Coordinates of C-alpha atoms and ligand atoms in Angstrom, one line a residue:
M1 CA 51.1 23.9 59.5
T2 CA 53.9 23.4 61.6
P3 CA 55.0 26.7 64.3
V4 CA 57.9 27.5 61.9
N5 CA 56.0 27.3 58.1
F6 CA 53.2 29.1 60.1
Y7 CA 56.4 31.6 60.7
I8 CA 57.4 32.0 57.8
Y9 CA 54.2 32.8 55.8
I10 CA 52.4 35.1 58.6
S11 CA 56.7 36.3 58.0
L12 CA 55.6 36.5 54.3
A13 CA 52.8 37.5 53.6
L14 CA 52.1 40.5 56.9
F15 CA 56.0 42.2 56.3
P16 CA 55.1 45.3 54.2
I17 CA 58.1 45.0 51.1
T18 CA 59.0 47.8 52.8
D19 CA 60.4 45.9 55.7
I20 CA 61.7 42.5 53.4
F21 CA 65.6 43.7 55.4
V22 CA 63.6 42.0 58.8
I23 CA 62.8 39.1 56.7
S24 CA 65.7 38.6 55.1
M25 CA 67.4 38.3 58.4
D26 CA 64.6 36.3 59.7
I27 CA 64.6 33.6 56.9
S28 CA 67.9 32.0 57.6
E29 CA 66.5 31.6 60.6
N30 CA 63.8 30.2 59.3
H31 CA 65.1 28.0 56.8
E32 CA 67.7 27.0 60.0
N33 CA 64.2 25.8 61.5
L34 CA 62.6 24.7 58.7
K35 CA 65.8 21.7 58.2
H36 CA 65.7 20.9 62.0
E37 CA 61.8 20.1 62.0
L38 CA 61.9 17.7 58.9
K39 CA 65.2 15.9 60.7
E40 CA 62.4 15.6 63.9
K41 CA 59.8 14.0 62.3
L42 CA 61.9 11.2 59.5
K43 CA 63.3 10.0 63.4
C44 CA 59.2 8.9 63.9
V45 CA 58.7 8.0 60.3
S46 CA 59.1 3.5 59.6
S47 CA 57.9 3.4 56.3
R48 CA 58.1 4.0 52.4
Q49 CA 54.4 5.3 52.9
D50 CA 54.6 7.6 55.6
L51 CA 58.6 9.0 53.7
E52 CA 56.4 9.8 51.0
K53 CA 53.8 11.2 53.5
I54 CA 56.8 13.6 54.2
K55 CA 58.3 14.2 50.6
L56 CA 55.6 15.8 49.2
E57 CA 54.9 18.2 52.7
Y58 CA 57.8 19.3 51.9
I59 CA 58.9 19.1 47.8
G60 CA 55.5 17.6 46.0
K61 CA 53.7 20.0 43.8
K62 CA 51.6 22.2 46.5
G63 CA 54.2 21.9 49.9
I64 CA 55.6 23.6 51.5
L65 CA 58.9 24.3 49.5
N66 CA 57.3 25.8 46.5
Q67 CA 54.3 27.9 48.5
L68 CA 57.7 29.1 49.7
F69 CA 58.7 30.2 46.4
S70 CA 55.5 31.5 45.0
K71 CA 55.3 34.1 47.5
M72 CA 58.0 35.6 45.5
T73 CA 56.3 37.2 43.4
D74 CA 55.4 39.2 47.1
L75 CA 58.9 40.5 46.5
A76 CA 59.9 44.3 45.6
A77 CA 62.0 43.2 42.1
N78 CA 65.7 44.0 43.9
E79 CA 65.0 41.8 46.7
R80 CA 63.3 38.4 44.0
K81 CA 66.6 37.1 43.1
D82 CA 69.0 36.7 46.7
F83 CA 65.2 34.9 48.4
G84 CA 65.0 32.7 45.0
A85 CA 69.1 31.9 45.6
R86 CA 68.8 31.1 49.5
L87 CA 65.3 29.0 48.6
N88 CA 67.0 27.1 46.2
V89 CA 69.5 26.3 48.1
L90 CA 67.1 25.7 51.0
K91 CA 65.4 22.9 48.6
N92 CA 68.8 21.3 47.8
E93 CA 69.8 20.8 51.0
I94 CA 65.9 19.1 52.3
E95 CA 66.4 17.0 49.5
T96 CA 69.5 16.1 50.3
I97 CA 68.1 14.9 54.0
I98 CA 65.2 13.5 52.7
N99 CA 67.3 11.3 49.4
D100 CA 69.9 10.9 52.3
F101 CA 66.8 9.3 54.6
S102 CA 65.0 7.4 52.1
N103 CA 68.4 5.0 51.9
N104 CA 67.5 3.6 55.1
F105 CA 64.8 2.0 53.1
S106 CA 65.6 -0.5 50.5
Q107 CA 63.7 -1.6 47.0
P108 CA 60.1 -1.3 48.0
N109 CA 58.1 -4.6 47.8
T110 CA 54.6 -4.4 44.0
S111 CA 52.5 -4.5 47.4
E112 CA 53.9 -0.9 48.8
Y113 CA 54.3 0.2 44.7
D114 CA 50.3 -1.1 43.9
E115 CA 49.7 0.8 47.7
L116 CA 51.1 4.2 46.1
Y117 CA 50.9 4.3 43.0
N118 CA 47.3 2.6 41.7
S119 CA 45.9 6.1 41.2
L120 CA 48.7 7.0 38.8
P121 CA 46.7 7.1 35.7
G122 CA 48.0 4.3 33.1
K123 CA 50.7 4.7 30.2
K124 CA 48.4 4.9 27.1
P125 CA 49.9 2.2 24.6
E126 CA 50.3 3.3 21.1
I127 CA 47.9 2.6 18.6
G128 CA 49.6 1.7 15.0
H129 CA 47.2 1.2 11.7
T130 CA 47.0 -1.0 9.0
H131 CA 49.8 -0.4 6.1
I132 CA 50.0 1.8 3.4
I133 CA 50.0 -1.6 1.0
T134 CA 47.1 -3.1 3.3
Q135 CA 45.2 -1.0 2.8
A136 CA 45.8 0.2 -1.0
I137 CA 45.0 -5.0 -1.7
R138 CA 42.1 -3.8 0.1
E139 CA 41.3 -1.4 -1.5
I140 CA 41.7 -3.0 -4.8
V141 CA 39.6 -5.9 -3.5
D142 CA 36.7 -4.1 -3.0
I143 CA 36.5 -2.1 -6.4
F144 CA 36.5 -4.9 -8.4
K145 CA 34.7 -7.2 -5.8
P146 CA 31.5 -6.4 -7.7
L147 CA 32.4 -7.1 -11.3
G148 CA 32.3 -10.6 -10.0
F149 CA 36.0 -11.6 -9.4
T150 CA 37.4 -13.5 -6.7
R151 CA 40.9 -12.5 -4.7
V152 CA 43.1 -16.3 -4.8
R153 CA 47.5 -15.8 -3.8
Y154 CA 49.4 -18.4 -5.9
P155 CA 52.8 -19.3 -4.6
E156 CA 55.4 -16.0 -4.0
V157 CA 58.1 -19.2 -4.6
D158 CA 57.1 -21.1 -7.6
W159 CA 58.7 -23.2 -10.4
E160 CA 60.1 -21.7 -13.4
Y161 CA 57.5 -23.8 -15.8
F162 CA 54.5 -21.5 -13.9
A163 CA 56.2 -18.2 -14.2
F164 CA 57.8 -18.6 -17.4
E165 CA 57.5 -22.0 -19.6
A166 CA 53.7 -22.2 -19.3
L167 CA 53.3 -18.4 -20.4
N168 CA 54.5 -19.1 -23.6
M169 CA 58.1 -17.5 -22.3
P170 CA 60.8 -19.6 -24.2
E171 CA 64.6 -20.4 -22.1
D172 CA 65.7 -17.5 -23.9
H173 CA 63.9 -14.9 -22.8
P174 CA 65.2 -11.6 -21.0
A175 CA 63.3 -12.3 -18.2
R176 CA 64.6 -15.5 -17.3
D177 CA 68.3 -14.8 -17.2
D178 CA 70.1 -14.1 -13.5
W179 CA 69.3 -10.6 -13.4
E180 CA 66.5 -10.2 -13.3
T181 CA 64.7 -13.0 -11.9
F182 CA 66.1 -14.4 -8.2
F183 CA 66.3 -18.0 -8.8
V184 CA 66.3 -20.4 -5.9
D185 CA 69.0 -22.7 -4.3
L186 CA 67.1 -25.6 -5.3
P187 CA 67.2 -28.9 -6.9
F188 CA 66.0 -28.1 -10.8
D189 CA 63.5 -30.3 -11.9
K190 CA 63.0 -32.1 -15.1
K191 CA 59.7 -30.6 -15.5
M192 CA 59.3 -27.5 -13.6
G193 CA 62.4 -26.7 -14.7
R194 CA 64.3 -24.3 -11.2
V195 CA 62.4 -22.7 -8.1
V196 CA 62.4 -18.8 -9.1
L197 CA 61.0 -16.5 -5.9
T198 CA 57.9 -15.1 -8.5
P199 CA 58.9 -12.2 -10.7
H200 CA 55.0 -11.7 -11.4
T201 CA 51.2 -12.5 -10.5
S202 CA 51.3 -13.9 -13.7
N203 CA 51.9 -17.4 -12.7
G204 CA 48.3 -17.5 -11.5
Q205 CA 47.6 -17.3 -14.4
V206 CA 48.1 -21.5 -15.8
R207 CA 47.1 -22.9 -11.9
E208 CA 44.1 -20.8 -12.1
M209 CA 43.3 -22.2 -15.2
L210 CA 44.9 -25.8 -14.3
K211 CA 41.7 -26.1 -11.5
G212 CA 39.3 -26.6 -13.8
K213 CA 36.4 -23.7 -13.3
L214 CA 35.0 -22.2 -16.4
P215 CA 34.7 -18.9 -16.0
I216 CA 37.5 -17.6 -14.4
R217 CA 38.0 -14.5 -12.6
M218 CA 40.6 -14.1 -11.1
L219 CA 42.2 -11.6 -8.8
N220 CA 45.3 -13.2 -7.1
I221 CA 47.3 -10.3 -5.2
S222 CA 50.9 -11.8 -4.3
R223 CA 54.4 -10.9 -3.1
C224 CA 57.1 -10.5 -6.5
G225 CA 61.2 -10.4 -7.1
R226 CA 63.0 -8.6 -9.0
R227 CA 67.0 -7.9 -9.2
Q228 CA 66.0 -4.6 -9.8
I229 CA 65.7 -1.2 -7.2
D230 CA 66.2 2.4 -7.9
I231 CA 62.6 5.3 -6.9
S232 CA 60.4 3.4 -9.4
H233 CA 61.4 -0.1 -9.3
G234 CA 61.8 -2.6 -5.2
P235 CA 63.3 -5.9 -5.2
T236 CA 60.2 -6.8 -3.8
F237 CA 56.5 -5.4 -4.0
F238 CA 53.2 -6.4 -4.9
Q239 CA 51.5 -7.1 -7.9
F240 CA 47.7 -7.3 -8.6
E241 CA 46.4 -9.7 -11.4
G242 CA 42.8 -9.5 -13.0
L243 CA 42.9 -13.0 -15.2
V244 CA 38.9 -13.2 -17.0
V245 CA 38.2 -16.3 -18.9
D246 CA 34.9 -17.5 -20.6
K247 CA 33.1 -17.2 -23.9
N248 CA 33.2 -14.1 -26.7
I249 CA 36.0 -12.3 -24.1
N250 CA 37.7 -8.9 -26.0
T251 CA 39.2 -6.2 -25.9
T252 CA 37.1 -4.0 -25.3
H253 CA 35.7 -6.0 -21.9
L254 CA 39.2 -5.9 -21.0
K255 CA 39.9 -1.3 -21.4
G256 CA 36.1 -1.4 -19.5
V257 CA 36.9 -3.0 -17.0
L258 CA 40.8 -1.4 -16.3
N259 CA 38.5 2.1 -16.8
Y260 CA 36.3 1.0 -14.1
F261 CA 39.3 0.8 -11.8
A262 CA 41.0 2.9 -12.5
K263 CA 37.7 5.6 -11.9
N264 CA 37.2 4.4 -9.1
F265 CA 40.3 4.0 -7.5
F266 CA 42.4 7.1 -8.9
G267 CA 39.0 9.8 -9.2
P268 CA 36.9 10.5 -12.8
D269 CA 39.3 13.3 -13.0
R270 CA 42.4 10.8 -14.5
K271 CA 43.2 9.7 -17.3
I272 CA 44.1 6.3 -18.1
R273 CA 46.1 5.4 -21.8
L274 CA 46.6 2.1 -23.4
R275 CA 50.0 1.3 -25.0
P276 CA 51.0 -1.5 -27.7
Y277 CA 53.6 -3.3 -26.2
D278 CA 54.7 -7.0 -26.6
F279 CA 54.3 -10.0 -23.6
R280 CA 54.9 -13.2 -25.0
F281 CA 51.7 -14.1 -22.6
T282 CA 48.9 -11.6 -25.0
E283 CA 48.2 -10.9 -27.6
P284 CA 47.3 -8.0 -28.6
S285 CA 49.6 -6.6 -25.9
F286 CA 49.5 -2.8 -24.0
E287 CA 50.7 -1.0 -21.4
V288 CA 49.1 0.3 -19.6
D289 CA 49.7 4.3 -17.8
I290 CA 48.5 7.2 -15.7
D291 CA 48.1 10.6 -16.4
C292 CA 51.2 11.8 -13.3
G293 CA 49.4 11.7 -9.8
M294 CA 51.9 13.6 -8.8
C295 CA 53.3 16.8 -11.5
H296 CA 49.6 16.1 -13.3
G297 CA 50.5 15.3 -16.0
K298 CA 53.8 18.8 -16.9
G299 CA 56.9 15.9 -15.7
C300 CA 58.2 15.0 -12.8
K301 CA 61.4 13.1 -12.0
L302 CA 59.2 10.4 -11.7
C303 CA 57.1 10.4 -14.5
K304 CA 58.4 9.8 -18.5
G305 CA 56.6 13.6 -19.9
G306 CA 53.5 13.4 -17.4
W307 CA 52.5 9.8 -18.0
H308 CA 53.5 6.7 -15.3
E309 CA 53.5 3.0 -15.7
L310 CA 51.1 1.2 -14.1
G311 CA 51.0 -2.6 -15.7
G312 CA 50.8 -4.8 -18.0
A313 CA 47.4 -6.3 -20.4
G314 CA 46.1 -8.3 -23.2
M315 CA 44.0 -10.7 -24.4
V316 CA 45.8 -14.3 -23.4
H317 CA 47.2 -15.7 -25.6
P318 CA 45.7 -19.3 -27.0
N319 CA 49.3 -21.1 -26.1
V320 CA 48.8 -20.4 -22.6
L321 CA 44.9 -21.1 -22.6
K322 CA 46.7 -24.4 -23.7
A323 CA 48.6 -24.5 -20.7
G324 CA 46.0 -24.5 -18.9
G325 CA 43.6 -26.7 -20.4
I326 CA 41.7 -24.9 -21.9
D327 CA 40.1 -25.6 -25.4
P328 CA 41.2 -21.7 -27.6
E329 CA 38.4 -21.9 -29.9
K330 CA 35.9 -22.1 -27.4
Y331 CA 37.1 -19.4 -25.0
S332 CA 39.1 -16.1 -25.1
G333 CA 40.7 -14.1 -22.1
F334 CA 41.7 -10.8 -21.6
A335 CA 44.3 -10.8 -18.1
F336 CA 46.4 -7.5 -16.3
G337 CA 49.3 -7.1 -13.8
W338 CA 49.7 -4.1 -12.1
G339 CA 52.0 -3.0 -9.5
V340 CA 50.3 -2.2 -6.2
E341 CA 52.4 0.1 -5.2
R342 CA 52.8 2.6 -8.0
T343 CA 48.8 2.4 -8.8
Y344 CA 49.3 3.9 -4.7
M345 CA 51.8 5.9 -5.4
M346 CA 49.5 7.6 -8.8
K347 CA 46.8 8.4 -6.2
S348 CA 45.7 11.9 -6.2
G349 CA 47.3 13.0 -3.1
T350 CA 49.4 10.5 -1.6
K351 CA 52.5 12.5 -3.0
I352 CA 54.6 9.5 -2.6
D353 CA 57.9 10.3 -4.5
D354 CA 60.2 6.6 -3.9
I355 CA 58.7 4.2 -4.2
R356 CA 61.5 2.5 -1.0
H357 CA 59.9 4.7 1.1
I358 CA 57.1 2.2 1.3
F359 CA 59.7 -0.5 2.8
A360 CA 61.7 1.8 5.0
N361 CA 58.9 1.0 7.9
D362 CA 60.0 4.6 8.9
L363 CA 57.1 5.9 11.6
R364 CA 57.3 9.4 10.1
F365 CA 56.3 8.3 6.9
L366 CA 54.1 6.1 7.3
E367 CA 52.6 7.4 9.8
Q368 CA 51.3 10.4 7.4
F369 CA 48.7 7.4 6.1
Ligands
LIG17 C1 54.4 -8.1 -16.0 O1 54.9 -8.7 -14.9 C2 52.5 -8.5 -16.4 N1 53.3 -10.2 -15.7 C3 51.9 -8.2 -16.8 C4 51.1 -8.8 -17.3 C5 50.0 -10.0 -16.4 C6 51.1 -8.2 -18.8 C7 48.8 -9.5 -17.7 C8 50.3 -8.5 -19.7 C9 48.3 -10.0 -18.8 P1 55.9 -5.6 -16.0 O2 57.2 -6.5 -15.8 O3 55.6 -4.5 -16.9 O4 54.7 -6.1 -16.5 O5 55.1 -5.4 -14.5 C10 54.1 -4.4 -14.4 C11 54.0 -3.7 -13.3 O6 54.8 -4.3 -12.4 C12 54.7 -2.3 -13.9 O7 54.3 -1.5 -14.8 C13 54.9 -2.0 -11.9 O8 53.6 -1.0 -12.2 C14 54.9 -2.9 -11.6 N2 56.4 -3.9 -11.2 C15 57.0 -4.6 -12.1 N3 58.8 -4.7 -11.6 C16 58.8 -4.1 -10.4 C17 59.5 -3.7 -9.1 N4 61.0 -3.6 -9.3 N5 59.1 -2.9 -8.4 C18 58.4 -1.9 -8.1 N6 56.1 -2.1 -8.7 C19 57.4 -2.9 -10.3

């Protein structure tokens, strides 16, 4: 400790509070001495390291100035304000002296930095996690795997033939309208038609059959595109499509598989229901609903009367089996296609009231899952 510092400490420590006016008178002089002493020390500084040491000594966390500030608590309340104000002036002056002096040095080179800062703690990289759709897809695959389903992926940009024609959907089917499906600006093929962003994963059905391997237990999970956007529809979304083709397959197998999935994914307390529907590629066809995970059947802005549509299902139409080179007299099958986002939104506790949040890439939303 320098004699000047020592003088200040002793003044503050030894003088009784009642004698504070004596200290006040001395303070200005002490401050001047402190600055003088600093300037003298700086004259001997020849490296940035030396300067850093001086900085620490005067304005570091445990430096002279902070020690002086801590002594304020020893003063009477009416003296603190004046003492504090003087110290602040002193602090500014000392900082200015040091900063002005540091201009004498150019920016430190890396090795100097290394020497100075190698003991600083490093910056922790932020750790992310998989997107909720990836999480959902993995969970879906894990549930179907024990039943013998194998995950496959078929083109997300495909021929009209596989997306519609082979699925028994005639040319005038409303889904084949420009306002429903995204058509890609590529040359038309006489047999295959135009190129589309697949509006559903059912394009994988005939592709899978054409592999020529029976029986089939396919789980096709891919991205789809449709010209739709609102709280429960996105222009792009994922579907998972199950297809089973074997001998003697009937609707009870379909219902059993869907129930098994729903109980495992949503929990044993949730209910699904099948409504008759019309898909051109299945007969009979159903739409599958689940009781709403948001309102639990009471009715909310997301669902219609407490139920929420998850997807379609049905027994594979004989024409589709034929397009896939399978004899419908010998084989039968069932298929289902559900939206991954919708299915995940209906999981208990997720409380996602707008499908668009899922793709908005807002970390405040994504970090919750
Ligand atoms: C189909 O896409 C049929 N291919 C499903 C199918 C497969 C039926 C196999 C029979 C046999 P649908 O258009 O209803 O059906 O869509 C199925 C599900 O995909 C919807 O219930 C919904 O969960 C999801 N889906 C459809 N369009 C969108 C969209 N724009 N955004 C988000 N999810 C969607």
